[in-house]
JSON list of C-alpha atoms in Angstrom, two decimals:
[
{"chain": "N", "resi": 1, "resn": "ALA", "atom": "CA", "xyz": [-1.92, 16.31, 1.90]},
{"chain": "N", "resi": 2, "resn": "LEU", "atom": "CA", "xyz": [-3.85, 13.06, 1.54]},
{"chain": "N", "resi": 3, "resn": "GLU", "atom": "CA", "xyz": [-2.06, 12.28, -1.71]},
{"chain": "N", "resi": 4, "resn": "ARG", "atom": "CA", "xyz": [1.34, 12.81, -0.06]},
{"chain": "N", "resi": 5, "resn": "LEU", "atom": "CA", "xyz": [0.21, 10.52, 2.76]},
{"chain": "N", "resi": 6, "resn": "ALA", "atom": "CA", "xyz": [-0.77, 7.96, 0.12]},
{"chain": "N", "resi": 7, "resn": "ASP", "atom": "CA", "xyz": [2.73, 8.21, -1.39]},
{"chain": "N", "resi": 8, "resn": "VAL", "atom": "CA", "xyz": [4.36, 7.67, 2.01]},
{"chain": "N", "resi": 9, "resn": "LEU", "atom": "CA", "xyz": [2.12, 4.71, 2.86]},
{"chain": "N", "resi": 10, "resn": "THR", "atom": "CA", "xyz": [2.64, 3.17, -0.57]},
{"chain": "N", "resi": 11, "resn": "ALA", "atom": "CA", "xyz": [6.40, 3.43, -0.14]},
{"chain": "N", "resi": 12, "resn": "LEU", "atom": "CA", "xyz": [6.13, 1.91, 3.33]},
{"chain": "N", "resi": 13, "resn": "ALA", "atom": "CA", "xyz": [3.87, -0.92, 2.18]},
{"chain": "N", "resi": 14, "resn": "GLY", "atom": "CA", "xyz": [6.27, -1.75, -0.65]},
{"chain": "N", "resi": 15, "resn": "SER", "atom": "CA", "xyz": [9.22, -2.28, 1.66]},
{"chain": "N", "resi": 16, "resn": "ALA", "atom": "CA", "xyz": [10.87, -5.43, 2.96]},
{"chain": "N", "resi": 17, "resn": "PRO", "atom": "CA", "xyz": [10.38, -4.47, 6.64]},
{"chain": "N", "resi": 18, "resn": "PHE", "atom": "CA", "xyz": [6.64, -4.17, 6.02]},
{"chain": "N", "resi": 19, "resn": "LEU", "atom": "CA", "xyz": [6.58, -7.65, 4.51]},
{"chain": "N", "resi": 20, "resn": "ALA", "atom": "CA", "xyz": [8.66, -9.09, 7.35]},
{"chain": "N", "resi": 21, "resn": "ALA", "atom": "CA", "xyz": [6.50, -7.45, 10.01]},
{"chain": "N", "resi": 22, "resn": "HIS", "atom": "CA", "xyz": [3.36, -8.87, 8.45]},
{"chain": "N", "resi": 23, "resn": "ALA", "atom": "CA", "xyz": [4.85, -12.34, 8.10]},
{"chain": "N", "resi": 24, "resn": "LEU", "atom": "CA", "xyz": [5.84, -12.29, 11.78]},
{"chain": "N", "resi": 25, "resn": "TRP", "atom": "CA", "xyz": [2.46, -10.90, 12.84]},
{"chain": "N", "resi": 26, "resn": "PHE", "atom": "CA", "xyz": [0.53, -13.55, 10.88]},
{"chain": "N", "resi": 27, "resn": "ALA", "atom": "CA", "xyz": [2.78, -16.33, 12.17]},
{"chain": "N", "resi": 28, "resn": "ALA", "atom": "CA", "xyz": [2.30, -15.15, 15.76]},
{"chain": "N", "resi": 29, "resn": "TRP", "atom": "CA", "xyz": [-1.47, -14.84, 15.27]},
{"chain": "N", "resi": 30, "resn": "ILE", "atom": "CA", "xyz": [-1.80, -18.34, 13.83]},
{"chain": "N", "resi": 31, "resn": "THR", "atom": "CA", "xyz": [0.61, -19.88, 16.34]},
{"chain": "N", "resi": 32, "resn": "TRP", "atom": "CA", "xyz": [-1.24, -18.36, 19.28]},
{"chain": "N", "resi": 33, "resn": "ASN", "atom": "CA", "xyz": [-4.70, -19.36, 18.07]},
{"chain": "N", "resi": 34, "resn": "ALA", "atom": "CA", "xyz": [-3.83, -22.81, 16.73]},
{"chain": "N", "resi": 35, "resn": "ALA", "atom": "CA", "xyz": [-1.21, -24.04, 19.20]},
{"chain": "N", "resi": 36, "resn": "LEU", "atom": "CA", "xyz": [-0.38, -21.92, 22.23]},
{"chain": "N", "resi": 37, "resn": "ALA", "atom": "CA", "xyz": [-3.79, -20.82, 23.51]},
{"chain": "N", "resi": 38, "resn": "PRO", "atom": "CA", "xyz": [-5.24, -24.36, 23.66]},
{"chain": "N", "resi": 39, "resn": "ARG", "atom": "CA", "xyz": [-2.10, -25.71, 25.36]},
{"chain": "N", "resi": 40, "resn": "LEU", "atom": "CA", "xyz": [-2.27, -22.97, 27.98]},
{"chain": "N", "resi": 41, "resn": "GLY", "atom": "CA", "xyz": [-5.93, -23.72, 28.67]},
{"chain": "N", "resi": 42, "resn": "ARG", "atom": "CA", "xyz": [-7.15, -20.50, 27.09]},
{"chain": "N", "resi": 43, "resn": "ALA", "atom": "CA", "xyz": [-9.73, -20.13, 24.38]},
{"chain": "N", "resi": 44, "resn": "PRO", "atom": "CA", "xyz": [-8.26, -18.82, 21.13]},
{"chain": "N", "resi": 45, "resn": "PHE", "atom": "CA", "xyz": [-9.68, -15.41, 20.22]},
{"chain": "N", "resi": 46, "resn": "ASP", "atom": "CA", "xyz": [-9.72, -16.38, 16.52]},
{"chain": "N", "resi": 47, "resn": "PRO", "atom": "CA", "xyz": [-10.02, -20.17, 16.16]},
{"chain": "N", "resi": 48, "resn": "TYR", "atom": "CA", "xyz": [-9.30, -22.01, 12.92]},
{"chain": "N", "resi": 49, "resn": "PRO", "atom": "CA", "xyz": [-10.15, -21.13, 10.07]},
{"chain": "N", "resi": 50, "resn": "PHE", "atom": "CA", "xyz": [-9.11, -17.68, 11.36]},
{"chain": "N", "resi": 51, "resn": "GLY", "atom": "CA", "xyz": [-12.13, -15.68, 10.18]},
{"chain": "N", "resi": 52, "resn": "PHE", "atom": "CA", "xyz": [-11.12, -12.52, 12.05]},
{"chain": "N", "resi": 53, "resn": "LEU", "atom": "CA", "xyz": [-7.60, -12.66, 10.59]},
{"chain": "N", "resi": 54, "resn": "THR", "atom": "CA", "xyz": [-9.15, -12.98, 7.14]},
{"chain": "N", "resi": 55, "resn": "LEU", "atom": "CA", "xyz": [-11.32, -9.93, 7.82]},
{"chain": "N", "resi": 56, "resn": "VAL", "atom": "CA", "xyz": [-8.35, -7.85, 9.04]},
{"chain": "N", "resi": 57, "resn": "VAL", "atom": "CA", "xyz": [-6.17, -8.83, 6.07]},
{"chain": "N", "resi": 58, "resn": "SER", "atom": "CA", "xyz": [-8.98, -8.13, 3.60]},
{"chain": "N", "resi": 59, "resn": "LEU", "atom": "CA", "xyz": [-9.66, -4.68, 5.05]},
{"chain": "N", "resi": 60, "resn": "GLU", "atom": "CA", "xyz": [-5.94, -3.88, 5.02]},
{"chain": "N", "resi": 61, "resn": "ALA", "atom": "CA", "xyz": [-5.71, -4.99, 1.39]},
{"chain": "N", "resi": 62, "resn": "ILE", "atom": "CA", "xyz": [-8.63, -2.74, 0.43]},
{"chain": "N", "resi": 63, "resn": "VAL", "atom": "CA", "xyz": [-7.10, 0.29, 2.16]},
{"chain": "N", "resi": 64, "resn": "LEU", "atom": "CA", "xyz": [-3.64, -0.35, 0.71]},
{"chain": "N", "resi": 65, "resn": "THR", "atom": "CA", "xyz": [-5.11, -0.78, -2.77]},
{"chain": "N", "resi": 66, "resn": "ILE", "atom": "CA", "xyz": [-6.84, 2.58, -2.49]},
{"chain": "N", "resi": 67, "resn": "PHE", "atom": "CA", "xyz": [-3.59, 4.25, -1.41]},
{"chain": "N", "resi": 68, "resn": "VAL", "atom": "CA", "xyz": [-1.66, 2.62, -4.27]},
{"chain": "N", "resi": 69, "resn": "LEU", "atom": "CA", "xyz": [-4.27, 3.79, -6.78]},
{"chain": "N", "resi": 70, "resn": "MET", "atom": "CA", "xyz": [-4.11, 7.33, -5.37]},
{"chain": "N", "resi": 71, "resn": "SER", "atom": "CA", "xyz": [-0.32, 7.31, -5.71]},
{"chain": "N", "resi": 72, "resn": "GLN", "atom": "CA", "xyz": [-0.50, 6.00, -9.25]},
{"chain": "N", "resi": 73, "resn": "ARG", "atom": "CA", "xyz": [-3.01, 8.67, -10.23]},
{"chain": "N", "resi": 74, "resn": "ARG", "atom": "CA", "xyz": [-0.79, 11.39, -8.77]},
{"chain": "N", "resi": 75, "resn": "GLU", "atom": "CA", "xyz": [2.28, 10.02, -10.58]},
{"chain": "N", "resi": 76, "resn": "SER", "atom": "CA", "xyz": [0.27, 9.87, -13.80]},
{"chain": "N", "resi": 77, "resn": "ARG", "atom": "CA", "xyz": [-0.71, 13.54, -13.49]},
{"chain": "N", "resi": 78, "resn": "ILE", "atom": "CA", "xyz": [2.92, 14.50, -12.85]},
{"chain": "N", "resi": 79, "resn": "ALA", "atom": "CA", "xyz": [4.04, 12.49, -15.89]},
{"chain": "N", "resi": 80, "resn": "GLU", "atom": "CA", "xyz": [1.44, 14.22, -18.07]},
{"chain": "N", "resi": 81, "resn": "LEU", "atom": "CA", "xyz": [2.67, 17.64, -16.92]},
{"chain": "N", "resi": 82, "resn": "ARG", "atom": "CA", "xyz": [6.25, 16.64, -17.73]},
{"chain": "N", "resi": 83, "resn": "GLU", "atom": "CA", "xyz": [5.21, 15.49, -21.20]},
{"chain": "N", "resi": 84, "resn": "GLU", "atom": "CA", "xyz": [3.40, 18.77, -21.85]},
{"chain": "N", "resi": 85, "resn": "LEU", "atom": "CA", "xyz": [6.42, 20.76, -20.69]},
{"chain": "N", "resi": 86, "resn": "THR", "atom": "CA", "xyz": [8.77, 18.67, -22.84]},
{"chain": "N", "resi": 87, "resn": "LEU", "atom": "CA", "xyz": [6.52, 19.20, -25.87]},
{"chain": "N", "resi": 88, "resn": "GLU", "atom": "CA", "xyz": [6.44, 22.95, -25.26]},
{"chain": "N", "resi": 89, "resn": "ILE", "atom": "CA", "xyz": [10.24, 23.07, -24.96]},
{"chain": "N", "resi": 90, "resn": "ASP", "atom": "CA", "xyz": [10.65, 21.00, -28.13]},
{"chain": "N", "resi": 91, "resn": "LEU", "atom": "CA", "xyz": [8.27, 23.28, -30.04]},
{"chain": "N", "resi": 92, "resn": "ARG", "atom": "CA", "xyz": [10.10, 26.41, -28.90]},
{"chain": "N", "resi": 93, "resn": "THR", "atom": "CA", "xyz": [13.46, 24.86, -29.76]},
{"chain": "N", "resi": 94, "resn": "GLU", "atom": "CA", "xyz": [12.22, 23.90, -33.21]},
{"chain": "N", "resi": 95, "resn": "GLU", "atom": "CA", "xyz": [10.85, 27.41, -33.70]},
{"chain": "N", "resi": 96, "resn": "GLU", "atom": "CA", "xyz": [14.20, 28.95, -32.77]},
{"chain": "N", "resi": 97, "resn": "VAL", "atom": "CA", "xyz": [16.09, 26.61, -35.07]},
{"chain": "N", "resi": 98, "resn": "THR", "atom": "CA", "xyz": [13.86, 27.37, -38.06]}
]
């Protein structure tokens, strides 16, 4: 079940909407903390150089990397099974022909 979840998350993370959502989120985060909060008389929750944003992005990158590696490992196992099956079929076909 966790491997299927990894496949779903990997597919989601590799999509254009995921990229667009992150670009908008980062732009909003930076705009709020660098421009809007000070102008409105509020203290930014993550002032420049955006240490908390860096932490969040780094943690997300670690988690996404783990999910991508899990998906790749699962795909590799499936490919190996297909190769074994193809070899078995080829051997049986060759045996029948001879």
